[in-house]
Amino acid sequence: MYKNNSEEDQDIKIAGDSFESAANDDSEGDQTARELQREKDNGNLNRARRLGAIMADDVSAIEGDSPSGDSVLMTQRRILLAFAVAVGLESFLSSSLLSETAQSVFYDTLRETAPSFYEDLQESNAFSFYYLCVRDGGQVETKVGKTFASLCGMTDNETYARMGEELYRRFIGQVQHYTEVLAFVPSERSTGV
């Protein structure tokens, strides 16, 4: 049976009736562009790039390119250090734009200077275990240390757990130190403006 088109048209919703989301997208894009320009103008973007490169050099320098001894330990140490750098960049940089920039340079530099480690890092699921320690809160360093020991195949080994704690603590401190040395300009958000 033939149905009147006007009845069908009443049930059809036309896409684009609301322009609000498109306007919000533009303002978010505009905000990001303004933030990018501000961070570029005040030198923070270059500082973030430099910080990422410095931290990659520090991580790749651990045990050099020719490991001696336990390769599992060396790989897990570097993975833990890379994780500490990622957490430190997220913690000590004033915006996600700067953190993402520094992390991008960090990983790009590792890919160039330590390609075999970069591959190990890409194939590892250790970051997931470490992030659980951070998200759980409370005694993060102790939890990270125990996770490190476990990932090294040394579950419940206090020496490995302390080593993991110390590595994590040291590299978080490294990120904080270089962030201070590079003298990032406070963002408007962090100064309350």
Coordinates of C-alpha atoms in Angstrom, one line a residue:
M1 CA 0.0 0.0 0.0
Y2 CA 1.2 3.5 -0.8
K3 CA 2.2 5.6 2.2
N4 CA 2.0 9.4 2.1
N5 CA 5.5 10.9 1.9
S6 CA 4.6 13.7 4.3
E7 CA 4.0 11.0 7.0
E8 CA 7.4 9.4 6.4
D9 CA 9.1 12.8 6.5
Q10 CA 7.8 13.5 10.0
D11 CA 9.7 10.5 11.3
I12 CA 13.0 11.4 9.7
K13 CA 15.6 13.3 11.6
I14 CA 17.8 15.5 9.5
A15 CA 21.5 15.6 10.4
G16 CA 22.9 19.0 11.1
D17 CA 19.8 20.4 12.8
S18 CA 22.1 21.4 15.7
F19 CA 25.2 23.5 15.0
E20 CA 26.2 23.6 18.6
S21 CA 28.7 20.8 18.5
A22 CA 30.4 22.2 15.4
A23 CA 30.8 25.5 17.1
N24 CA 32.3 23.8 20.2
D25 CA 34.8 21.9 17.9
D26 CA 35.9 25.2 16.4
S27 CA 36.4 26.9 19.8
E28 CA 38.4 23.8 21.1
G29 CA 40.5 23.9 17.9
D30 CA 41.0 27.6 18.4
Q31 CA 42.0 27.2 22.0
T32 CA 44.5 24.5 21.0
A33 CA 45.9 26.7 18.3
R34 CA 46.2 29.6 20.7
E35 CA 47.9 27.4 23.3
L36 CA 50.3 26.1 20.7
Q37 CA 51.2 29.6 19.6
R38 CA 51.6 30.8 23.2
E39 CA 53.8 27.9 24.2
K40 CA 55.9 28.4 21.0
D41 CA 56.2 32.1 21.6
N42 CA 57.3 31.7 25.3
G43 CA 59.8 29.0 24.3
N44 CA 58.1 26.2 26.3
L45 CA 57.6 24.1 23.1
N46 CA 61.4 24.1 22.4
R47 CA 62.0 23.3 26.1
A48 CA 59.6 20.4 26.0
R49 CA 61.4 19.0 22.9
R50 CA 64.8 19.4 24.5
L51 CA 63.5 17.7 27.7
G52 CA 62.2 14.8 25.7
A53 CA 65.6 14.4 23.9
I54 CA 67.6 14.7 27.2
M55 CA 65.5 12.0 28.9
A56 CA 65.8 9.7 25.9
D57 CA 69.5 10.1 26.0
D58 CA 69.6 9.3 29.7
V59 CA 67.4 6.2 29.3
S60 CA 69.3 4.9 26.3
A61 CA 72.7 5.5 28.1
I62 CA 71.8 3.0 30.8
E63 CA 74.2 0.1 30.3
G64 CA 75.0 1.5 26.8
D65 CA 74.2 -0.3 23.5
S66 CA 76.1 -3.4 24.4
P67 CA 74.6 -4.9 27.5
S68 CA 76.7 -6.9 29.9
G69 CA 75.2 -9.6 32.0
D70 CA 71.4 -10.1 32.4
S71 CA 69.7 -8.7 29.3
V72 CA 66.2 -9.2 30.9
L73 CA 67.2 -7.0 33.8
M74 CA 68.7 -4.4 31.5
T75 CA 65.6 -4.3 29.3
Q76 CA 63.2 -4.2 32.3
R77 CA 65.4 -1.4 33.9
R78 CA 65.1 0.7 30.7
I79 CA 61.3 0.0 30.4
L80 CA 60.9 1.1 34.0
L81 CA 62.9 4.3 33.4
A82 CA 60.9 5.0 30.2
F83 CA 57.7 4.7 32.3
A84 CA 59.1 7.0 35.0
V85 CA 59.9 9.5 32.3
A86 CA 56.4 9.3 31.0
V87 CA 54.9 9.8 34.5
G88 CA 57.3 12.6 35.2
L89 CA 56.5 14.5 32.0
E90 CA 52.8 14.2 32.8
S91 CA 53.4 15.4 36.4
F92 CA 55.8 18.2 36.0
L93 CA 54.9 19.9 32.7
S94 CA 52.1 22.4 33.0
S95 CA 50.0 21.3 30.0
S96 CA 49.1 18.2 28.1
L97 CA 50.5 19.9 24.9
L98 CA 53.9 20.2 26.5
S99 CA 53.8 16.7 28.0
E100 CA 52.7 15.2 24.6
T101 CA 55.4 17.1 22.8
A102 CA 58.1 16.0 25.2
Q103 CA 56.9 12.3 25.1
S104 CA 56.8 12.4 21.3
V105 CA 60.4 13.6 21.1
F106 CA 61.4 11.1 23.8
Y107 CA 60.1 8.1 21.8
D108 CA 61.3 9.4 18.5
T109 CA 64.8 9.8 19.9
L110 CA 64.7 6.4 21.5
R111 CA 63.7 4.9 18.1
E112 CA 66.7 6.5 16.5
T113 CA 69.4 6.1 19.2
A114 CA 68.3 2.7 20.7
P115 CA 66.2 0.9 18.1
S116 CA 66.4 -2.5 19.7
F117 CA 65.2 -1.1 23.1
Y118 CA 62.5 0.9 21.3
E119 CA 61.2 -2.4 19.8
D120 CA 61.3 -4.0 23.2
L121 CA 59.4 -1.1 24.6
Q122 CA 56.7 -1.4 21.9
E123 CA 56.3 -5.1 22.5
S124 CA 56.2 -4.9 26.3
N125 CA 53.0 -4.7 28.3
A126 CA 54.9 -3.5 31.4
F127 CA 53.5 0.0 31.2
S128 CA 50.1 -1.4 31.9
F129 CA 51.2 -3.0 35.1
Y130 CA 53.1 0.1 36.2
Y131 CA 50.1 2.3 35.4
L132 CA 48.0 0.2 37.7
C133 CA 50.5 0.9 40.5
V134 CA 50.2 4.7 39.9
R135 CA 46.4 4.7 39.6
D136 CA 45.9 2.7 42.8
G137 CA 47.7 5.5 44.6
G138 CA 49.4 5.2 48.0
Q139 CA 52.9 3.6 48.2
V140 CA 53.3 4.0 44.4
E141 CA 57.1 3.5 44.6
T142 CA 56.8 0.3 46.6
K143 CA 54.2 -1.1 44.2
V144 CA 56.3 -0.1 41.2
G145 CA 59.3 -1.8 42.8
K146 CA 57.5 -5.0 43.4
T147 CA 56.1 -5.0 39.9
F148 CA 59.6 -4.4 38.5
A149 CA 60.9 -7.5 40.5
S150 CA 58.0 -9.5 39.2
L151 CA 58.6 -8.5 35.6
C152 CA 62.3 -9.4 36.0
G153 CA 61.2 -12.9 37.1
M154 CA 62.2 -12.2 40.7
T155 CA 58.8 -12.0 42.4
D156 CA 59.2 -11.4 46.2
N157 CA 62.9 -10.6 45.8
E158 CA 63.5 -7.6 48.1
T159 CA 66.7 -6.6 46.3
Y160 CA 65.0 -6.3 43.0
A161 CA 62.0 -4.6 44.5
R162 CA 64.3 -2.0 46.1
M163 CA 66.2 -1.6 42.8
G164 CA 62.9 -0.9 41.1
E165 CA 61.8 1.6 43.7
E166 CA 65.1 3.5 43.4
L167 CA 65.1 3.5 39.6
Y168 CA 61.6 4.9 39.5
R169 CA 62.3 7.5 42.2
R170 CA 65.6 8.5 40.6
F171 CA 64.1 9.1 37.1
I172 CA 61.1 10.9 38.4
G173 CA 63.6 13.2 40.1
Q174 CA 65.6 13.5 36.9
V175 CA 62.5 14.7 35.0
Q176 CA 61.7 17.2 37.8
H177 CA 65.3 18.4 37.9
Y178 CA 65.5 19.0 34.1
T179 CA 62.1 20.6 34.1
E180 CA 63.4 23.1 36.7
V181 CA 66.8 23.6 34.9
L182 CA 65.1 24.3 31.6
A183 CA 63.0 27.0 33.3
F184 CA 59.6 26.4 31.7
V185 CA 57.5 29.6 31.7
P186 CA 54.4 29.0 33.8
S187 CA 51.2 28.6 31.7
E188 CA 48.2 30.8 32.2
R189 CA 46.3 27.9 33.6
S190 CA 49.0 27.2 36.3
T191 CA 49.2 30.9 37.3
G192 CA 45.5 31.3 37.7
V193 CA 45.2 33.9 34.9

